mmCIF file of C-alpha atoms in Angstrom:
data_model
loop_
_atom_site.group_PDB
_atom_site.id
_atom_site.type_symbol
_atom_site.label_atom_id
_atom_site.label_comp_id
_atom_site.label_asym_id
_atom_site.label_seq_id
_atom_site.Cartn_x
_atom_site.Cartn_y
_atom_site.Cartn_z
ATOM 1 C CA MET A 1 -12.445 -16.196 -15.969
ATOM 2 C CA ALA A 2 -9.020 -17.414 -14.863
ATOM 3 C CA GLU A 3 -7.168 -20.689 -15.333
ATOM 4 C CA THR A 4 -3.671 -21.999 -14.702
ATOM 5 C CA ALA A 5 -1.162 -23.372 -17.145
ATOM 6 C CA ALA A 6 -1.357 -26.766 -15.447
ATOM 7 C CA GLU A 7 -5.104 -26.920 -15.942
ATOM 8 C CA ARG A 8 -4.705 -26.871 -19.714
ATOM 9 C CA GLN A 9 -3.997 -30.605 -19.589
ATOM 10 C CA ALA A 10 -7.402 -31.229 -18.001
ATOM 11 C CA TYR A 11 -9.438 -29.948 -20.931
ATOM 12 C CA ALA A 12 -9.735 -33.260 -22.792
ATOM 13 C CA SER A 13 -13.410 -33.489 -21.784
ATOM 14 C CA PRO A 14 -16.001 -30.821 -20.864
ATOM 15 C CA ARG A 15 -15.692 -29.510 -17.345
ATOM 16 C CA ARG A 16 -16.265 -26.398 -15.337
ATOM 17 C CA GLN A 17 -13.253 -24.233 -14.674
ATOM 18 C CA LEU A 18 -11.804 -23.615 -11.237
ATOM 19 C CA LEU A 19 -10.556 -20.071 -10.575
ATOM 20 C CA ARG A 20 -7.097 -20.051 -9.171
ATOM 21 C CA GLY A 21 -6.548 -19.312 -5.492
ATOM 22 C CA LEU A 22 -3.006 -18.392 -4.630
ATOM 23 C CA GLY A 23 -0.993 -16.542 -1.944
ATOM 24 C CA VAL A 24 -0.565 -12.938 -0.649
ATOM 25 C CA MET A 25 1.471 -9.717 -0.575
ATOM 26 C CA ALA A 26 3.168 -6.850 1.611
ATOM 27 C CA MET A 27 5.814 -4.627 -0.023
ATOM 28 C CA ALA A 28 9.216 -4.356 1.624
ATOM 29 C CA GLY A 29 10.761 -2.324 -1.196
ATOM 30 C CA PHE A 30 10.744 -3.783 -4.655
ATOM 31 C CA LEU A 31 14.048 -2.225 -5.684
ATOM 32 C CA ALA A 32 14.240 -1.797 -9.449
ATOM 33 C CA ALA A 33 12.010 -4.859 -9.839
ATOM 34 C CA CYS A 34 14.976 -7.174 -9.797
ATOM 35 C CA GLN A 35 15.500 -8.143 -6.166
ATOM 36 C CA MET A 36 13.824 -10.995 -4.327
ATOM 37 C CA VAL A 37 10.727 -10.067 -2.361
ATOM 38 C CA PRO A 38 10.247 -11.442 1.157
ATOM 39 C CA LYS A 39 7.632 -14.090 1.683
ATOM 40 C CA ALA A 40 4.403 -13.767 3.604
ATOM 41 C CA SER A 41 3.394 -16.487 6.012
ATOM 42 C CA GLY A 42 0.231 -18.474 6.527
ATOM 43 C CA PRO A 43 -1.856 -20.788 4.343
ATOM 44 C CA ALA A 44 -3.768 -19.515 1.356
ATOM 45 C CA THR A 45 -7.467 -20.324 1.063
ATOM 46 C CA PRO A 46 -8.576 -21.028 -2.505
ATOM 47 C CA PRO A 47 -11.639 -19.183 -3.808
ATOM 48 C CA PRO A 48 -14.812 -21.140 -4.493
ATOM 49 C CA PRO A 49 -15.242 -22.557 -7.982
ATOM 50 C CA GLN A 50 -16.951 -20.398 -10.564
ATOM 51 C CA ASN A 51 -19.239 -21.881 -13.123
ATOM 52 C CA GLY A 52 -18.238 -21.605 -16.750
ATOM 53 C CA GLY A 53 -20.330 -22.428 -19.770
ATOM 54 C CA ASP A 54 -17.631 -23.019 -22.364
ATOM 55 C CA ASN A 55 -17.712 -25.679 -24.994
ATOM 56 C CA VAL A 56 -14.448 -27.422 -24.302
ATOM 57 C CA GLY A 57 -12.431 -29.706 -26.501
ATOM 58 C CA PRO A 58 -8.864 -30.990 -26.432
ATOM 59 C CA GLY A 59 -6.328 -28.349 -25.369
ATOM 60 C CA LEU A 60 -7.547 -24.898 -24.359
ATOM 61 C CA PRO A 61 -11.160 -23.829 -24.716
ATOM 62 C CA THR A 62 -12.019 -22.054 -27.947
ATOM 63 C CA ASP A 63 -13.406 -18.636 -27.091
ATOM 64 C CA THR A 64 -15.327 -16.693 -29.675
ATOM 65 C CA ASP A 65 -16.870 -14.199 -27.271
ATOM 66 C CA ARG A 66 -13.987 -13.611 -24.862
ATOM 67 C CA HIS A 67 -10.457 -12.302 -25.026
ATOM 68 C CA ARG A 68 -7.601 -14.592 -24.132
ATOM 69 C CA VAL A 69 -5.186 -12.786 -21.803
ATOM 70 C CA ALA A 70 -2.038 -14.348 -20.309
ATOM 71 C CA LEU A 71 -0.833 -13.642 -16.778
ATOM 72 C CA LEU A 72 2.917 -14.314 -16.436
ATOM 73 C CA VAL A 73 4.027 -14.426 -12.777
ATOM 74 C CA PRO A 74 6.194 -16.707 -10.604
ATOM 75 C CA GLU A 75 4.006 -19.430 -9.088
ATOM 76 C CA SER A 76 6.961 -21.375 -7.694
ATOM 77 C CA GLY A 77 10.429 -20.531 -6.472
ATOM 78 C CA THR A 78 11.682 -17.610 -4.376
ATOM 79 C CA ASN A 79 9.108 -15.033 -5.517
ATOM 80 C CA ALA A 80 6.125 -17.372 -5.617
ATOM 81 C CA ASP A 81 4.239 -15.575 -2.848
ATOM 82 C CA VAL A 82 4.434 -12.282 -4.709
ATOM 83 C CA GLY A 83 3.368 -13.819 -8.002
ATOM 84 C CA THR A 84 0.508 -15.764 -6.514
ATOM 85 C CA ALA A 85 -0.737 -12.694 -4.669
ATOM 86 C CA ILE A 86 -0.826 -10.766 -7.941
ATOM 87 C CA ALA A 87 -2.722 -13.683 -9.478
ATOM 88 C CA ASN A 88 -5.188 -13.659 -6.588
ATOM 89 C CA ALA A 89 -5.770 -9.958 -7.148
ATOM 90 C CA THR A 90 -6.484 -10.517 -10.850
ATOM 91 C CA THR A 91 -9.080 -13.110 -9.867
ATOM 92 C CA MET A 92 -10.686 -10.608 -7.502
ATOM 93 C CA ALA A 93 -10.760 -7.980 -10.257
ATOM 94 C CA LEU A 94 -12.455 -10.394 -12.661
ATOM 95 C CA LEU A 95 -15.110 -11.160 -10.066
ATOM 96 C CA ASP A 96 -15.570 -7.530 -9.017
ATOM 97 C CA SER A 97 -15.866 -6.268 -12.595
ATOM 98 C CA ARG A 98 -18.319 -9.063 -13.456
ATOM 99 C CA THR A 99 -16.802 -9.228 -16.900
ATOM 100 C CA GLU A 100 -17.745 -11.984 -19.318
ATOM 101 C CA LYS A 101 -15.385 -10.781 -22.038
ATOM 102 C CA VAL A 102 -11.993 -11.712 -20.595
ATOM 103 C CA ARG A 103 -10.407 -15.091 -19.828
ATOM 104 C CA ILE A 104 -7.071 -15.025 -17.993
ATOM 105 C CA THR A 105 -4.654 -17.962 -18.029
ATOM 106 C CA THR A 106 -1.721 -18.007 -15.588
ATOM 107 C CA TYR A 107 1.769 -19.162 -16.661
ATOM 108 C CA ASP A 108 4.606 -19.777 -14.210
ATOM 109 C CA THR A 109 7.655 -17.651 -15.086
ATOM 110 C CA ALA A 110 9.771 -19.431 -12.467
ATOM 111 C CA LEU A 111 9.918 -22.345 -14.902
ATOM 112 C CA GLY A 112 11.309 -20.000 -17.560
ATOM 113 C CA ALA A 113 9.849 -16.664 -18.609
ATOM 114 C CA ALA A 114 10.654 -17.126 -22.299
ATOM 115 C CA ALA A 115 9.037 -20.569 -22.348
ATOM 116 C CA ALA A 116 5.982 -19.179 -20.558
ATOM 117 C CA ALA A 117 5.652 -16.426 -23.163
ATOM 118 C CA ARG A 118 5.958 -18.855 -26.063
ATOM 119 C CA GLN A 119 3.285 -21.093 -24.574
ATOM 120 C CA ALA A 120 1.002 -18.141 -23.872
ATOM 121 C CA ILE A 121 1.268 -16.960 -27.469
ATOM 122 C CA ALA A 122 0.807 -20.484 -28.832
ATOM 123 C CA ASP A 123 -2.363 -20.726 -26.734
ATOM 124 C CA GLY A 124 -3.799 -17.723 -28.552
ATOM 125 C CA ASN A 125 -3.413 -15.009 -25.909
ATOM 126 C CA ARG A 126 -3.473 -11.494 -27.416
ATOM 127 C CA LEU A 127 -2.214 -9.593 -24.341
ATOM 128 C CA ILE A 128 0.366 -10.457 -21.674
ATOM 129 C CA LEU A 129 0.004 -9.173 -18.108
ATOM 130 C CA GLY A 130 3.382 -9.427 -16.363
ATOM 131 C CA PRO A 131 6.091 -10.550 -15.915
ATOM 132 C CA LEU A 132 7.134 -9.278 -12.515
ATOM 133 C CA LEU A 133 10.950 -9.138 -12.679
ATOM 134 C CA SER A 134 12.847 -6.923 -15.101
ATOM 135 C CA GLU A 135 15.043 -9.773 -16.332
ATOM 136 C CA ASP A 136 11.909 -11.758 -17.158
ATOM 137 C CA VAL A 137 10.504 -8.795 -19.067
ATOM 138 C CA ALA A 138 13.712 -8.667 -21.112
ATOM 139 C CA ALA A 139 13.319 -12.370 -21.938
ATOM 140 C CA VAL A 140 9.649 -12.091 -22.841
ATOM 141 C CA ALA A 141 9.751 -8.841 -24.835
ATOM 142 C CA PRO A 142 11.299 -10.054 -28.136
ATOM 143 C CA ILE A 143 9.052 -13.120 -28.218
ATOM 144 C CA ALA A 144 5.922 -11.051 -27.646
ATOM 145 C CA ARG A 145 7.075 -8.352 -30.070
ATOM 146 C CA ALA A 146 7.553 -10.885 -32.872
ATOM 147 C CA ALA A 147 3.983 -12.086 -32.306
ATOM 148 C CA LYS A 148 2.649 -8.507 -32.058
ATOM 149 C CA VAL A 149 1.388 -9.184 -28.535
ATOM 150 C CA PRO A 150 1.808 -6.216 -26.149
ATOM 151 C CA VAL A 151 3.251 -6.727 -22.673
ATOM 152 C CA LEU A 152 1.799 -4.952 -19.641
ATOM 153 C CA SER A 153 4.452 -5.656 -17.023
ATOM 154 C CA PHE A 154 4.463 -5.248 -13.229
ATOM 155 C CA SER A 155 8.132 -4.226 -13.263
ATOM 156 C CA ASN A 156 9.263 -0.766 -12.140
ATOM 157 C CA ASP A 157 12.423 -0.866 -14.267
ATOM 158 C CA SER A 158 12.015 1.890 -16.838
ATOM 159 C CA SER A 159 14.910 0.506 -18.894
ATOM 160 C CA VAL A 160 12.765 -2.417 -20.123
ATOM 161 C CA ALA A 161 9.841 -0.226 -21.228
ATOM 162 C CA GLY A 162 9.063 0.653 -24.824
ATOM 163 C CA ASN A 163 8.629 -1.081 -28.182
ATOM 164 C CA GLY A 164 5.529 -2.979 -27.124
ATOM 165 C CA VAL A 165 6.372 -3.217 -23.412
ATOM 166 C CA PHE A 166 4.466 -1.093 -20.894
ATOM 167 C CA ILE A 167 5.385 -1.066 -17.200
ATOM 168 C CA MET A 168 2.925 -0.498 -14.368
ATOM 169 C CA GLY A 169 5.372 -0.644 -11.448
ATOM 170 C CA PHE A 170 6.002 2.282 -9.111
ATOM 171 C CA VAL A 171 8.967 4.049 -10.720
ATOM 172 C CA PRO A 172 11.100 5.619 -7.953
ATOM 173 C CA GLY A 173 11.892 8.757 -9.925
ATOM 174 C CA GLN A 174 8.273 9.884 -9.867
ATOM 175 C CA SER A 175 8.118 9.703 -6.086
ATOM 176 C CA VAL A 176 11.359 11.677 -5.805
ATOM 177 C CA GLU A 177 10.113 14.361 -8.209
ATOM 178 C CA ARG A 178 6.830 14.721 -6.342
ATOM 179 C CA VAL A 179 8.267 15.084 -2.843
ATOM 180 C CA VAL A 180 11.053 17.444 -3.949
ATOM 181 C CA ALA A 181 8.570 19.689 -5.759
ATOM 182 C CA TYR A 182 6.363 19.744 -2.676
ATOM 183 C CA ALA A 183 9.268 20.575 -0.375
ATOM 184 C CA ARG A 184 10.360 23.393 -2.677
ATOM 185 C CA SER A 185 6.805 24.786 -2.675
ATOM 186 C CA LYS A 186 7.013 24.927 1.126
ATOM 187 C CA GLY A 187 10.172 27.015 1.071
ATOM 188 C CA GLN A 188 12.936 24.396 1.160
ATOM 189 C CA GLN A 189 15.782 25.684 -1.023
ATOM 190 C CA ARG A 190 18.980 23.722 -0.326
ATOM 191 C CA PHE A 191 18.801 19.953 -0.852
ATOM 192 C CA GLY A 192 20.931 16.943 0.001
ATOM 193 C CA ALA A 193 20.410 13.208 -0.399
ATOM 194 C CA LEU A 194 21.426 9.833 1.020
ATOM 195 C CA VAL A 195 21.205 7.018 -1.542
ATOM 196 C CA PRO A 196 22.271 3.359 -1.465
ATOM 197 C CA LYS A 197 24.676 1.972 -4.057
ATOM 198 C CA THR A 198 21.964 -0.009 -5.825
ATOM 199 C CA VAL A 199 20.081 0.281 -9.100
ATOM 200 C CA TYR A 200 17.257 1.897 -7.142
ATOM 201 C CA GLY A 201 19.720 4.360 -5.623
ATOM 202 C CA GLU A 202 21.229 5.232 -9.005
ATOM 203 C CA ARG A 203 17.820 5.973 -10.501
ATOM 204 C CA SER A 204 16.766 7.943 -7.452
ATOM 205 C CA THR A 205 19.958 10.012 -7.708
ATOM 206 C CA ALA A 206 19.294 10.887 -11.340
ATOM 207 C CA ALA A 207 15.702 11.801 -10.549
ATOM 208 C CA PHE A 208 16.773 13.855 -7.535
ATOM 209 C CA ARG A 209 19.261 15.933 -9.518
ATOM 210 C CA ALA A 210 16.655 16.663 -12.186
ATOM 211 C CA ALA A 211 13.903 17.366 -9.646
ATOM 212 C CA VAL A 212 15.964 19.869 -7.646
ATOM 213 C CA THR A 213 16.899 21.709 -10.831
ATOM 214 C CA ALA A 214 13.319 21.686 -12.150
ATOM 215 C CA ALA A 215 11.991 23.023 -8.841
ATOM 216 C CA GLY A 216 14.535 25.850 -8.766
ATOM 217 C CA GLY A 217 16.369 24.499 -5.724
ATOM 218 C CA THR A 218 20.074 24.214 -4.943
ATOM 219 C CA LEU A 219 21.769 20.812 -4.821
ATOM 220 C CA VAL A 220 24.287 20.837 -1.974
ATOM 221 C CA ALA A 221 25.442 17.218 -1.668
ATOM 222 C CA ILE A 222 24.598 13.596 -2.436
ATOM 223 C CA GLU A 223 26.173 10.844 -0.340
ATOM 224 C CA SER A 224 26.003 7.188 -1.355
ATOM 225 C CA TYR A 225 26.750 4.096 0.717
ATOM 226 C CA ASP A 226 27.044 0.327 0.610
ATOM 227 C CA ARG A 227 24.284 -1.590 2.355
ATOM 228 C CA SER A 228 25.888 -1.777 5.795
ATOM 229 C CA ALA A 229 25.177 0.056 9.034
ATOM 230 C CA THR A 230 28.723 1.448 9.165
ATOM 231 C CA ALA A 231 28.620 2.779 5.611
ATOM 232 C CA LEU A 232 25.174 4.289 6.155
ATOM 233 C CA THR A 233 26.273 6.094 9.321
ATOM 234 C CA GLY A 234 29.412 7.385 7.623
ATOM 235 C CA ALA A 235 27.441 8.766 4.683
ATOM 236 C CA ALA A 236 24.916 10.388 7.013
ATOM 237 C CA ARG A 237 27.720 12.033 8.975
ATOM 238 C CA ARG A 238 29.323 13.385 5.801
ATOM 239 C CA LEU A 239 26.012 14.836 4.711
ATOM 240 C CA ALA A 240 25.449 16.410 8.132
ATOM 241 C CA ASN A 241 28.778 18.196 7.745
ATOM 242 C CA ALA A 242 28.271 19.214 4.099
ATOM 243 C CA GLY A 243 27.031 22.703 4.903
ATOM 244 C CA ALA A 244 23.657 24.374 5.213
ATOM 245 C CA ILE A 245 20.936 22.018 3.945
ATOM 246 C CA ASP A 246 17.188 22.572 4.318
ATOM 247 C CA ALA A 247 15.893 19.170 3.164
ATOM 248 C CA VAL A 248 17.426 15.696 2.861
ATOM 249 C CA LEU A 249 16.075 12.894 0.688
ATOM 250 C CA ILE A 250 16.679 9.348 1.966
ATOM 251 C CA ALA A 251 16.020 7.022 -0.962
ATOM 252 C CA ASP A 252 15.987 3.844 1.068
ATOM 253 C CA SER A 253 13.769 1.724 3.283
ATOM 254 C CA GLY A 254 12.151 3.110 6.404
ATOM 255 C CA GLY A 255 14.461 1.050 8.597
ATOM 256 C CA ASN A 256 17.591 2.618 7.141
ATOM 257 C CA ALA A 257 16.003 6.062 7.323
ATOM 258 C CA ILE A 258 15.377 5.563 11.037
ATOM 259 C CA ARG A 259 19.071 4.756 11.530
ATOM 260 C CA ALA A 260 20.326 7.666 9.440
ATOM 261 C CA VAL A 261 18.087 10.566 10.449
ATOM 262 C CA PRO A 262 19.460 11.203 13.982
ATOM 263 C CA VAL A 263 22.943 11.496 12.463
ATOM 264 C CA VAL A 264 21.733 13.718 9.616
ATOM 265 C CA LYS A 265 20.036 16.035 12.103
ATOM 266 C CA SER A 266 23.032 16.154 14.458
ATOM 267 C CA SER A 267 24.235 19.393 12.828
ATOM 268 C CA GLY A 268 20.816 21.024 12.843
ATOM 269 C CA ASP A 269 17.197 20.269 12.080
ATOM 270 C CA LYS A 270 16.342 19.415 8.475
ATOM 271 C CA GLN A 271 13.215 18.457 6.596
ATOM 272 C CA ILE A 272 13.472 14.735 5.865
ATOM 273 C CA LEU A 273 12.070 13.432 2.575
ATOM 274 C CA GLY A 274 11.381 9.858 1.518
ATOM 275 C CA THR A 275 10.060 7.756 -1.349
ATOM 276 C CA GLU A 276 7.285 5.242 -1.967
ATOM 277 C CA LEU A 277 9.329 2.640 -0.059
ATOM 278 C CA TRP A 278 8.016 4.163 3.163
ATOM 279 C CA ASN A 279 4.299 3.812 2.523
ATOM 280 C CA THR A 280 3.913 0.404 4.191
ATOM 281 C CA ASP A 281 6.406 0.885 7.038
ATOM 282 C CA ALA A 282 4.411 1.327 10.250
ATOM 283 C CA ALA A 283 7.629 1.565 12.297
ATOM 284 C CA LEU A 284 8.423 5.052 11.012
ATOM 285 C CA GLY A 285 6.062 6.784 13.434
ATOM 286 C CA GLY A 286 7.754 5.062 16.349
ATOM 287 C CA SER A 287 10.904 7.120 15.789
ATOM 288 C CA ALA A 288 10.657 10.624 17.208
ATOM 289 C CA ALA A 289 13.321 11.819 14.748
ATOM 290 C CA MET A 290 11.219 10.653 11.798
ATOM 291 C CA ARG A 291 8.046 12.475 12.792
ATOM 292 C CA GLY A 292 7.301 15.345 10.460
ATOM 293 C CA SER A 293 9.087 13.655 7.538
ATOM 294 C CA TRP A 294 7.407 13.746 4.122
ATOM 295 C CA PHE A 295 7.224 11.098 1.423
ATOM 296 C CA ALA A 296 5.337 10.672 -1.850
ATOM 297 C CA SER A 297 3.529 7.521 -2.933
ATOM 298 C CA VAL A 298 0.360 6.267 -4.560
ATOM 299 C CA SER A 299 -2.772 6.710 -2.498
ATOM 300 C CA ASP A 300 -3.513 3.930 -0.012
ATOM 301 C CA GLY A 301 -7.216 4.675 0.500
ATOM 302 C CA LEU A 302 -8.647 2.183 -1.992
ATOM 303 C CA TYR A 303 -5.805 -0.230 -1.387
ATOM 304 C CA GLY A 304 -6.923 -0.528 2.231
ATOM 305 C CA GLN A 305 -10.324 -1.711 1.014
ATOM 306 C CA LEU A 306 -8.737 -4.187 -1.391
ATOM 307 C CA ALA A 307 -6.476 -5.547 1.354
ATOM 308 C CA ALA A 308 -9.460 -6.065 3.666
ATOM 309 C CA LYS A 309 -11.357 -7.992 0.972
ATOM 310 C CA TYR A 310 -8.232 -9.972 0.202
ATOM 311 C CA ARG A 311 -7.782 -10.992 3.855
ATOM 312 C CA THR A 312 -11.399 -12.099 4.016
ATOM 313 C CA ARG A 313 -11.041 -14.199 0.879
ATOM 314 C CA TYR A 314 -7.534 -15.631 1.258
ATOM 315 C CA GLY A 315 -6.885 -15.464 4.986
ATOM 316 C CA LYS A 316 -3.864 -13.173 5.071
ATOM 317 C CA THR A 317 -2.572 -9.744 4.119
ATOM 318 C CA PRO A 318 -1.591 -9.111 0.484
ATOM 319 C CA TYR A 319 1.763 -7.861 -0.677
ATOM 320 C CA ARG A 320 1.464 -4.200 -1.676
ATOM 321 C CA LEU A 321 2.168 -4.976 -5.328
ATOM 322 C CA ALA A 322 -1.059 -6.995 -5.575
ATOM 323 C CA SER A 323 -2.810 -3.798 -6.607
ATOM 324 C CA LEU A 324 -0.905 -3.868 -9.895
ATOM 325 C CA GLY A 325 -2.548 -7.164 -10.802
ATOM 326 C CA TYR A 326 -5.961 -5.830 -9.872
ATOM 327 C CA ASP A 327 -5.532 -2.611 -11.849
ATOM 328 C CA SER A 328 -4.149 -4.393 -14.899
ATOM 329 C CA VAL A 329 -7.404 -6.324 -15.133
ATOM 330 C CA LEU A 330 -9.526 -3.195 -14.696
ATOM 331 C CA LEU A 331 -7.563 -1.606 -17.544
ATOM 332 C CA THR A 332 -8.042 -4.696 -19.727
ATOM 333 C CA VAL A 333 -11.757 -4.850 -19.009
ATOM 334 C CA ARG A 334 -12.167 -1.195 -19.921
ATOM 335 C CA ILE A 335 -10.414 -1.643 -23.266
ATOM 336 C CA ALA A 336 -12.254 -4.926 -23.900
ATOM 337 C CA ARG A 337 -15.533 -3.037 -24.256
ATOM 338 C CA ASP A 338 -14.447 -1.972 -27.749
ATOM 339 C CA TRP A 339 -11.996 -4.769 -28.523
ATOM 340 C CA LYS A 340 -13.349 -7.452 -30.826
ATOM 341 C CA PRO A 341 -12.530 -10.974 -29.600
ATOM 342 C CA GLY A 342 -10.029 -12.752 -31.800
ATOM 343 C CA THR A 343 -8.379 -9.560 -33.017
ATOM 344 C CA SER A 344 -5.104 -7.977 -31.961
ATOM 345 C CA PHE A 345 -5.087 -5.947 -28.773
ATOM 346 C CA PRO A 346 -5.628 -2.232 -29.611
ATOM 347 C CA VAL A 347 -2.326 -1.070 -28.147
ATOM 348 C CA SER A 348 -2.962 2.580 -29.057
ATOM 349 C CA ARG A 349 -5.705 2.605 -26.433
ATOM 350 C CA LEU A 350 -3.035 2.308 -23.736
ATOM 351 C CA LEU A 351 -1.866 5.799 -24.658
ATOM 352 C CA ALA A 352 -5.224 7.447 -23.969
ATOM 353 C CA ALA A 353 -4.645 11.007 -22.734
ATOM 354 C CA ASP A 354 -7.171 10.647 -19.917
ATOM 355 C CA GLY A 355 -5.427 7.522 -18.691
ATOM 356 C CA PHE A 356 -6.927 4.959 -16.357
ATOM 357 C CA GLY A 357 -8.095 4.679 -12.770
ATOM 358 C CA GLY A 358 -7.660 1.922 -10.239
ATOM 359 C CA ILE A 359 -6.772 0.917 -6.716
ATOM 360 C CA ASP A 360 -3.611 3.048 -6.854
ATOM 361 C CA GLY A 361 -5.350 6.129 -8.243
ATOM 362 C CA ILE A 362 -5.135 7.546 -11.739
ATOM 363 C CA PHE A 363 -2.274 6.820 -14.120
ATOM 364 C CA ARG A 364 -1.458 7.042 -17.796
ATOM 365 C CA PHE A 365 1.317 5.717 -19.998
ATOM 366 C CA ASN A 366 3.787 8.081 -21.572
ATOM 367 C CA ASN A 367 5.219 7.505 -25.039
ATOM 368 C CA ARG A 368 8.011 5.409 -23.504
ATOM 369 C CA GLY A 369 5.483 2.939 -22.093
ATOM 370 C CA ILE A 370 5.985 3.977 -18.457
ATOM 371 C CA ALA A 371 3.001 4.433 -16.143
ATOM 372 C CA VAL A 372 2.950 8.026 -14.920
ATOM 373 C CA ARG A 373 1.079 8.104 -11.627
ATOM 374 C CA ALA A 374 -0.742 10.738 -9.618
ATOM 375 C CA LEU A 375 0.976 10.678 -6.218
ATOM 376 C CA GLU A 376 0.080 12.047 -2.811
ATOM 377 C CA VAL A 377 2.435 13.455 -0.183
ATOM 378 C CA SER A 378 2.132 12.128 3.374
ATOM 379 C CA GLU A 379 3.652 13.167 6.683
ATOM 380 C CA VAL A 380 4.939 10.732 9.285
ATOM 381 C CA GLY A 381 3.298 11.132 12.685
ATOM 382 C CA ALA A 382 3.282 9.225 15.955
ATOM 383 C CA GLY A 383 -0.035 7.628 15.055
ATOM 384 C CA GLY A 384 0.793 6.821 11.441
ATOM 385 C CA PHE A 385 0.725 8.750 8.188
ATOM 386 C CA ARG A 386 -1.327 11.827 7.357
ATOM 387 C CA VAL A 387 -1.927 12.977 3.789
ATOM 388 C CA ILE A 388 -0.809 16.596 3.508
ATOM 389 C CA ASP A 389 -1.086 17.025 -0.267
ATOM 390 C CA PRO A 390 -3.631 14.701 -1.966
ATOM 391 C CA ALA A 391 -3.004 13.058 -5.296
ATOM 392 C CA PRO A 392 -4.754 14.680 -8.270
ATOM 393 C CA THR A 393 -7.969 12.953 -9.320
ATOM 394 C CA LYS A 394 -7.786 13.926 -12.995
ATOM 395 C CA TRP A 395 -5.119 14.873 -15.509
#
């Protein structure tokens, strides 16, 4: 079951709990989990109430048969739509899994992530799902660590992982490694890259260098640019004149790739490569220069089904990151089968060699606490994307 932080004040007398209904989601590029995410539009429709049979006294209910799990996401402020969409997805996962062992309480990190963590721990939660932003993870981590409560964050910032913090976000380096390895397997030898001067760009650059070396390719040039049309065009022109290059990685949004590719190809045709930022950009196929480009991302097959159910329930399209909320609950429910209520969360179970499955395919955590994901490679076509190298289904 799910409840909000505000609802805790209403537990002075027995009542049935109302599951939270929140907003929605559509990923525009969650760069290093620290930038603002654009809002979706349209009203949210709350889910119907679900009956609960708890004995309730002052404060929070006392659960002897269920696990208390905290969900820390922004429910107000700039990123409220993203946070509420993740919360909606956790509600859907609770309903779909039909679990009776897990109770999730939502805490608003926009009011202060550290304060939300302290309240969650004081309320008896033994696992924290979230936060969303890397700076919030940094604030929550020492508080949770002192209480021996693990954190399963939705951030994609690998620098905040470890020492009790696990991140589920889509780490850009994995997408870069996957698409470079695929390109090398198809005969591409000489590589170049266009990367923005952002945290995302820096991490993509490091991953690109390592991936080219690991694949046995040759790194010809990497050009970086400030986020302006003039700087992007200048970097693309420099790369076009850098010498013979077989494949070019553009570690940026689909819109910037569309602007850069004609310039990159002005000195000769090249295989264009992209990252997970492209997997929700329907405009890519509208550019003739982009057709035939490859990018790596998590599989969208099951996500399409989740998005359809979400639209039916809440009246609008979810942000792409909603799947992280859904999958975090599936993971929790799986571990809850052998987790005794009232005891500490069995954190070693997160390191299971066979990993976990979910909306975004299979994944497992490495010893740094980073979710390693099975990714597919897709090709951009006039009618959309076509999977040309499916994601593995087992480790």
